[in-house]
XYZ file of C-alpha atoms in Angstrom:
465
model
C 66.768 -20.629 -31.869
C 64.135 -18.057 -32.734
C 61.443 -20.211 -31.209
C 63.544 -20.704 -28.057
C 63.855 -16.938 -27.552
C 60.184 -16.317 -28.401
C 58.917 -18.712 -25.749
C 59.928 -16.584 -22.696
C 58.405 -13.554 -24.353
C 55.156 -15.392 -24.858
C 55.216 -16.563 -21.250
C 55.776 -13.009 -20.043
C 52.958 -11.729 -22.262
C 50.587 -14.424 -20.957
C 51.520 -13.633 -17.352
C 50.944 -9.910 -17.965
C 47.536 -10.656 -19.493
C 46.592 -12.781 -16.458
C 47.668 -10.063 -14.033
C 45.766 -7.450 -16.023
C 42.615 -9.560 -15.986
C 42.963 -10.159 -12.241
C 43.489 -6.464 -11.597
C 40.543 -5.585 -13.831
C 38.255 -7.855 -11.807
C 39.496 -6.308 -8.572
C 39.065 -2.833 -10.020
C 35.461 -3.592 -10.951
C 34.755 -4.795 -7.428
C 36.108 -1.593 -5.927
C 33.718 0.445 -8.064
C 30.609 -1.270 -6.690
C 28.934 0.935 -4.124
C 27.111 -1.915 -2.411
C 27.584 -5.612 -2.112
C 25.174 -8.539 -2.275
C 26.002 -10.906 0.548
C 25.345 -14.564 -0.024
C 23.163 -16.290 2.541
C 21.836 -19.825 3.124
C 18.574 -18.699 1.523
C 20.427 -17.818 -1.655
C 21.978 -21.265 -1.709
C 18.509 -22.762 -1.400
C 17.485 -21.052 -4.618
C 15.560 -18.151 -3.133
C 15.605 -14.723 -4.721
C 18.479 -12.431 -3.823
C 17.604 -9.505 -1.616
C 19.205 -6.194 -0.796
C 21.606 -6.271 2.122
C 22.269 -8.964 4.689
C 19.796 -10.262 7.256
C 21.018 -9.593 10.803
C 17.939 -10.789 12.707
C 14.847 -9.194 14.256
C 13.496 -8.238 10.842
C 16.495 -6.030 10.017
C 18.712 -6.127 6.946
C 21.944 -4.182 6.622
C 23.452 -2.710 3.478
C 26.938 -1.179 3.611
C 27.626 1.516 1.047
C 30.570 3.593 -0.142
C 28.451 6.278 -1.829
C 25.219 8.102 -1.018
C 22.369 5.810 0.167
C 20.011 6.719 -2.694
C 22.652 6.034 -5.344
C 23.532 2.690 -3.766
C 19.864 1.707 -3.479
C 19.296 2.598 -7.130
C 22.240 0.396 -8.145
C 20.774 -2.545 -6.265
C 17.339 -2.056 -7.845
C 18.938 -1.812 -11.293
C 20.853 -5.035 -10.646
C 18.081 -7.145 -9.100
C 15.111 -5.622 -10.992
C 12.546 -6.341 -8.240
C 8.857 -5.555 -8.666
C 7.469 -3.736 -5.647
C 4.940 -1.173 -4.431
C 5.976 2.164 -2.935
C 3.673 4.196 -0.699
C 4.445 7.926 -0.605
C 2.949 10.850 1.330
C 2.022 14.205 -0.139
C 1.233 16.612 2.681
C 0.452 13.809 5.128
C 2.210 11.054 7.089
C 0.093 7.952 6.522
C 2.466 5.674 4.563
C 4.151 4.064 7.567
C 0.782 3.663 9.303
C -0.519 1.940 6.190
C 2.470 -0.431 6.167
C 1.868 -1.247 9.818
C -1.777 -2.021 9.073
C -0.942 -4.212 6.088
C 1.591 -6.101 8.193
C -0.984 -6.714 10.936
C -3.618 -7.833 8.442
C -1.295 -10.247 6.660
C 0.541 -11.537 9.746
C 3.784 -10.282 8.253
C 6.252 -8.193 10.290
C 7.342 -4.691 9.384
C 10.987 -5.059 8.420
C 13.782 -2.515 8.159
C 16.657 -1.972 5.776
C 19.501 -0.182 7.552
C 21.885 1.615 5.191
C 25.322 2.052 6.776
C 28.586 3.651 5.762
C 31.138 1.020 4.803
C 34.025 0.929 7.272
C 32.701 3.239 9.975
C 29.311 1.519 10.133
C 27.492 4.823 10.618
C 23.756 4.446 9.998
C 22.719 6.747 7.147
C 19.099 5.735 6.615
C 16.436 3.261 7.752
C 13.785 2.146 5.255
C 10.692 0.210 6.351
C 9.021 -2.450 4.213
C 6.521 -5.316 4.395
C 6.456 -8.528 2.345
C 2.951 -9.795 1.542
C 2.413 -13.247 0.071
C 0.457 -13.177 -3.180
C -2.012 -15.806 -4.317
C 0.749 -17.741 -6.086
C 2.905 -17.814 -2.949
C 5.388 -15.170 -4.094
C 6.041 -12.111 -1.919
C 5.024 -8.616 -2.978
C 7.060 -5.944 -1.216
C 5.676 -2.624 0.038
C 8.096 0.216 0.795
C 7.334 3.464 2.615
C 9.127 6.642 1.572
C 8.861 7.967 5.135
C 12.543 7.176 5.665
C 14.551 7.818 8.811
C 17.369 9.978 7.427
C 18.399 13.582 7.028
C 16.322 15.725 4.681
C 18.569 15.408 1.618
C 18.937 11.622 1.881
C 15.255 11.133 2.683
C 14.144 13.015 -0.415
C 16.700 11.262 -2.639
C 15.721 7.803 -1.347
C 12.035 8.624 -1.860
C 12.771 9.481 -5.512
C 14.562 6.155 -5.995
C 11.852 4.114 -4.271
C 8.992 5.709 -6.178
C 10.853 5.917 -9.472
C 11.954 2.257 -9.454
C 8.635 0.804 -8.227
C 6.189 -1.012 -10.452
C 3.272 0.674 -8.695
C 3.445 3.954 -6.786
C 0.698 4.849 -4.297
C 0.580 8.528 -3.312
C -1.514 9.443 -0.271
C -2.574 13.087 -0.766
C -3.753 15.403 1.988
C -6.380 18.065 1.392
C -4.249 20.812 -0.167
C -5.144 24.004 -2.028
C -4.234 24.144 -5.718
C -1.076 26.224 -5.304
C 0.310 23.986 -2.538
C -0.489 20.867 -4.542
C 1.274 22.284 -7.606
C 4.354 23.083 -5.510
C 4.341 19.598 -3.970
C 4.109 17.895 -7.387
C 6.780 20.053 -9.056
C 9.827 18.053 -7.812
C 8.145 14.796 -8.794
C 7.515 16.087 -12.285
C 11.224 16.830 -12.584
C 12.116 13.387 -11.172
C 9.849 11.615 -13.668
C 11.584 13.383 -16.567
C 15.038 12.188 -15.516
C 16.671 8.984 -16.680
C 16.155 6.035 -14.366
C 12.428 6.596 -13.769
C 10.683 3.261 -14.371
C 7.454 3.541 -12.373
C 4.762 2.206 -14.666
C 1.765 3.401 -12.675
C 1.124 6.226 -10.199
C -2.125 6.094 -8.246
C -3.044 9.173 -6.193
C -5.398 8.581 -3.263
C -6.914 11.776 -1.813
C -7.633 11.733 1.910
C -9.875 14.812 1.631
C -12.227 16.309 -0.969
C -9.228 17.239 -3.164
C -11.035 19.376 -5.741
C -7.760 20.545 -7.303
C -6.184 17.080 -7.548
C -7.593 15.839 -10.915
C -6.478 18.974 -12.767
C -2.983 18.879 -11.268
C -2.609 15.175 -12.051
C -3.675 15.911 -15.638
C -0.883 18.485 -15.908
C 1.560 16.016 -14.383
C 0.529 13.270 -16.804
C 0.771 15.538 -19.862
C 4.222 16.787 -18.855
C 5.725 13.386 -18.022
C 3.675 10.782 -19.980
C 3.500 8.766 -16.736
C 0.308 6.734 -16.305
C -1.022 8.756 -13.363
C -4.595 8.928 -12.129
C -6.576 9.648 -8.972
C -9.032 7.461 -7.104
C -12.094 8.742 -5.354
C -11.593 9.942 -1.796
C -10.449 7.151 0.538
C -11.568 7.238 4.158
C -11.293 3.593 5.227
C -8.473 1.028 5.033
C -10.599 -1.348 2.970
C -10.908 1.298 0.241
C -7.150 1.796 0.127
C -6.515 -1.954 -0.043
C -9.148 -2.471 -2.730
C -7.821 0.320 -4.967
C -4.229 -0.767 -4.421
C -4.965 -4.418 -5.136
C -6.961 -3.639 -8.275
C -4.153 -1.471 -9.681
C -1.519 -4.107 -8.942
C -3.612 -6.887 -10.449
C -4.243 -4.856 -13.606
C -0.519 -4.289 -13.995
C 0.172 -7.996 -13.590
C -2.408 -8.870 -16.228
C -0.873 -6.412 -18.649
C 2.629 -7.774 -18.053
C 1.769 -11.492 -18.201
C 0.751 -13.729 -21.088
C -0.806 -16.332 -18.814
C -4.532 -16.754 -19.572
C -5.368 -17.718 -15.994
C -5.230 -14.612 -13.813
C -5.044 -16.683 -10.637
C -1.609 -17.938 -11.730
C -0.185 -14.421 -11.632
C 1.412 -12.831 -8.564
C -1.722 -11.054 -7.380
C -2.578 -9.798 -3.917
C -4.524 -12.801 -2.727
C -7.489 -13.161 -0.404
C -5.968 -15.598 2.070
C -4.482 -12.913 4.295
C -7.654 -10.852 4.056
C -9.856 -13.758 5.099
C -7.461 -14.795 7.856
C -7.402 -11.278 9.282
C -11.180 -10.995 9.005
C -11.672 -14.319 10.794
C -9.387 -13.148 13.590
C -11.286 -9.860 13.871
C -14.595 -11.742 14.064
C -13.272 -14.070 16.767
C -12.002 -11.161 18.845
C -15.290 -9.306 18.459
C -17.348 -12.389 19.304
C -15.365 -12.878 22.503
C -15.833 -9.250 23.527
C -19.378 -8.578 22.308
C -22.123 -11.246 22.484
C -24.540 -9.289 20.237
C -25.195 -11.122 16.946
C -24.926 -8.315 14.383
C -25.362 -4.651 13.621
C -28.934 -3.463 13.190
C -29.858 -3.592 9.547
C -26.971 -5.842 8.503
C -27.589 -8.074 5.507
C -28.085 -11.822 6.100
C -24.886 -13.854 6.070
C -25.860 -15.858 3.010
C -26.630 -12.766 0.951
C -23.242 -11.044 1.222
C -20.032 -12.703 0.002
C -16.755 -12.173 1.773
C -14.847 -9.162 0.513
C -11.723 -9.812 -1.485
C -9.075 -7.916 -3.353
C -10.280 -7.437 -6.956
C -8.731 -9.905 -9.362
C -7.593 -12.341 -6.659
C -7.953 -16.085 -6.787
C -11.208 -17.378 -5.241
C -10.954 -19.234 -1.968
C -12.120 -22.834 -1.627
C -15.758 -23.123 -0.623
C -15.208 -25.577 2.190
C -12.594 -23.348 3.835
C -14.251 -19.959 3.350
C -14.814 -18.135 6.655
C -18.222 -16.776 7.572
C -19.281 -13.754 5.480
C -18.034 -10.438 6.765
C -21.443 -8.750 6.718
C -22.694 -11.036 9.469
C -20.705 -9.154 12.122
C -20.049 -5.551 13.068
C -16.476 -5.989 11.778
C -17.792 -6.153 8.206
C -16.943 -2.515 7.579
C -13.227 -3.087 8.175
C -12.066 -6.370 6.594
C -8.469 -5.362 7.262
C -7.533 -4.230 10.792
C -5.582 -1.240 9.489
C -5.592 2.256 10.979
C -8.197 4.609 9.581
C -6.715 6.475 6.642
C -7.443 10.160 6.376
C -9.028 10.540 9.785
C -7.702 13.252 12.070
C -5.604 12.031 14.973
C -7.126 12.550 18.409
C -6.431 16.102 19.437
C -6.556 17.984 22.717
C -6.187 21.354 20.982
C -8.907 21.684 18.360
C -8.557 25.499 18.031
C -4.865 25.121 17.129
C -5.661 22.434 14.547
C -8.326 24.666 13.011
C -5.912 27.608 13.016
C -3.208 25.650 11.159
C -5.756 24.193 8.752
C -7.116 27.624 7.850
C -3.605 29.021 7.601
C -2.509 26.322 5.147
C -5.398 27.283 2.831
C -4.335 30.894 2.473
C -3.171 31.666 -1.057
C 0.548 31.042 -1.337
C 1.010 29.055 1.889
C 2.864 25.798 1.230
C 3.439 24.468 4.749
C 2.903 25.669 8.322
C 4.110 24.261 11.627
C 3.685 25.189 15.297
C 6.638 24.052 17.425
C 8.002 24.255 20.942
C 10.839 26.775 21.060
C 12.509 24.978 23.993
C 12.513 21.374 22.785
C 12.245 21.976 19.035
C 9.366 19.493 18.860
C 6.571 19.956 16.320
C 3.184 20.473 17.993
C 0.964 20.801 14.914
C 1.357 20.892 11.142
C -0.715 21.497 8.029
C 0.199 21.683 4.341
C 2.748 19.900 2.182
C 6.535 19.687 2.389
C 8.667 20.636 4.241
C 7.233 18.376 6.905
C 6.741 19.167 10.600
C 10.098 17.779 11.755
C 12.055 19.861 9.242
C 10.104 23.050 9.953
C 10.409 22.600 13.704
C 14.118 21.819 13.630
C 15.141 24.605 11.291
C 12.690 27.056 12.853
C 14.252 26.421 16.248
C 17.746 26.954 14.836
C 16.739 30.217 13.141
C 14.992 31.572 16.248
C 17.955 30.640 18.437
C 20.338 32.499 16.130
C 18.085 35.553 15.860
C 17.401 35.706 19.603
C 21.121 35.380 20.318
C 21.948 38.227 17.975
C 19.230 40.356 19.565
C 20.608 39.738 23.057
C 24.176 40.478 21.979
C 23.102 43.817 20.562
C 21.088 44.647 23.682
C 17.748 44.603 21.831
C 15.932 42.187 24.142
C 15.199 38.472 24.066
C 11.610 38.292 22.819
C 10.677 35.727 20.157
C 11.492 37.399 16.815
C 8.744 38.180 14.336
C 10.433 38.100 10.956
C 10.178 37.155 7.292
C 13.026 35.744 5.201
C 12.974 35.786 1.407
C 14.722 33.218 -0.772
C 14.670 32.813 -4.538
C 11.296 31.071 -4.760
C 9.932 31.171 -1.209
C 9.292 33.309 1.854
C 9.739 32.054 5.423
C 7.707 33.510 8.291
C 8.761 33.066 11.916
C 6.693 34.431 14.756
C 5.367 33.649 18.218
C 2.118 31.682 18.375
C -0.748 33.769 19.782
C -2.183 32.474 23.074
C 0.576 29.845 23.228
C 3.534 30.930 25.386
C 6.613 28.935 24.440
C 5.341 28.043 20.954
C 6.372 29.574 17.644
C 5.078 29.387 14.096
C 7.142 28.557 10.998
C 5.408 29.127 7.640
C 6.685 28.552 4.090
C 5.149 30.673 1.299
C 5.389 30.244 -2.451
C 6.827 33.559 -3.604
C 5.163 33.371 -7.024
C 1.645 33.036 -5.573
C 1.800 34.726 -2.186
C 1.403 38.399 -1.354
C 3.427 38.760 1.831
C 1.461 41.777 3.096
C -1.892 40.127 2.395
C -0.880 36.873 4.122
C 0.272 38.791 7.213
C -3.041 40.652 7.360
C -4.971 37.386 7.015
C -2.842 35.789 9.715
C -3.748 38.563 12.132
C -7.425 37.765 11.553
C -6.707 34.090 12.166
C -4.907 35.078 15.387
C -8.066 36.770 16.621
C -10.174 33.745 15.673
C -7.758 31.476 17.579
C -7.990 33.573 20.728
C -11.799 33.658 20.419
C -11.753 29.872 20.018
C -9.922 29.401 23.296
C -12.302 31.765 25.051
C -15.234 29.725 23.778
C -13.636 26.492 25.018
C -12.925 27.878 28.480
């Protein structure tokens, strides 16, 4: 009889355990901020990727939390090895990705991060997959993300912090601006979750202050950070990047044959070079540059550490044509963009080198569009947008109080920074937004120096006309 009464109790207990387990599994699923969507490629045994392919080189990831947090969860789950290209006071990372894509015949793809349910797009991240010498893809991300300021900065920290190799393109910045630009990255590297094994800084200008600041960064964080020599051509960027990646792969692999590792191979380089030679030969019948080395004396350029190409399929040596100085058809790194307003560029450049100046932007007060920028972060879009909002509010207050509607000339002090807003001299309709480091800048001295720069700008326009 006892056993007969115990049996229903056991059945109830088993049913309760089953329900609890089912609910627990459902509960775990509801806590996941993102979801990995199965695809035919996954069934074929290919590596899982973030988000779901929706065509035209776009992947979508739906999230229930902030984009950076969701992206970090996916990286922690999948543990991919990738390269991240970041800008410090410049905007070359997306241009570099575009050049790499063109050189390797691989499209620039996008990861669209959307809010689950509403489908609102929160961020767009660009990346390129490059086939290595062993046939496996190596992914390159750019931290120049299409998102609001907070999300863009948070996603950049996740991308750089979770990458195997971080490439930082550094503009020519004075020591104080460089220290300010590196400060948030020092804090990020000290937080949990930072896994970047190697940070390589590539200066686009002379960068005299860069080695000392990187030394301070390395001592404070124990991150393997170093600087290359100044890079001025795409081939130099590719060579330094490839060498750093290959060194990391050698350190992380026990395979004695380096060509068996996932290195950045030479196939794409040679293919792009052959295409460049064919295009040049069709456009220019001249045989070679004056003084070029004979074809047999100069081997084709390759990424350091890559597998050698077969002799019978090697294209003609690069030095035999005028395209030998650019084996990859990437945009020139570090060169100034074509400008129709050289005096304004010189003015902003000189302004950014004043002691205490972190970032400076000239913008159109009507459209809110950035016209010129120099310095580090905040970038031109942020300075232009917020500068326009501040000027609109100040001008509105001035009109309401009957004080006129001229462009305000003002300074705003925060805890660690000063903001300067003023009309641009000799530029009707333009205004200037400057960020100063409060600890290094003397506000009165900077204003006096700016007045001298104003005079030099006006003299520059007189000389041009």
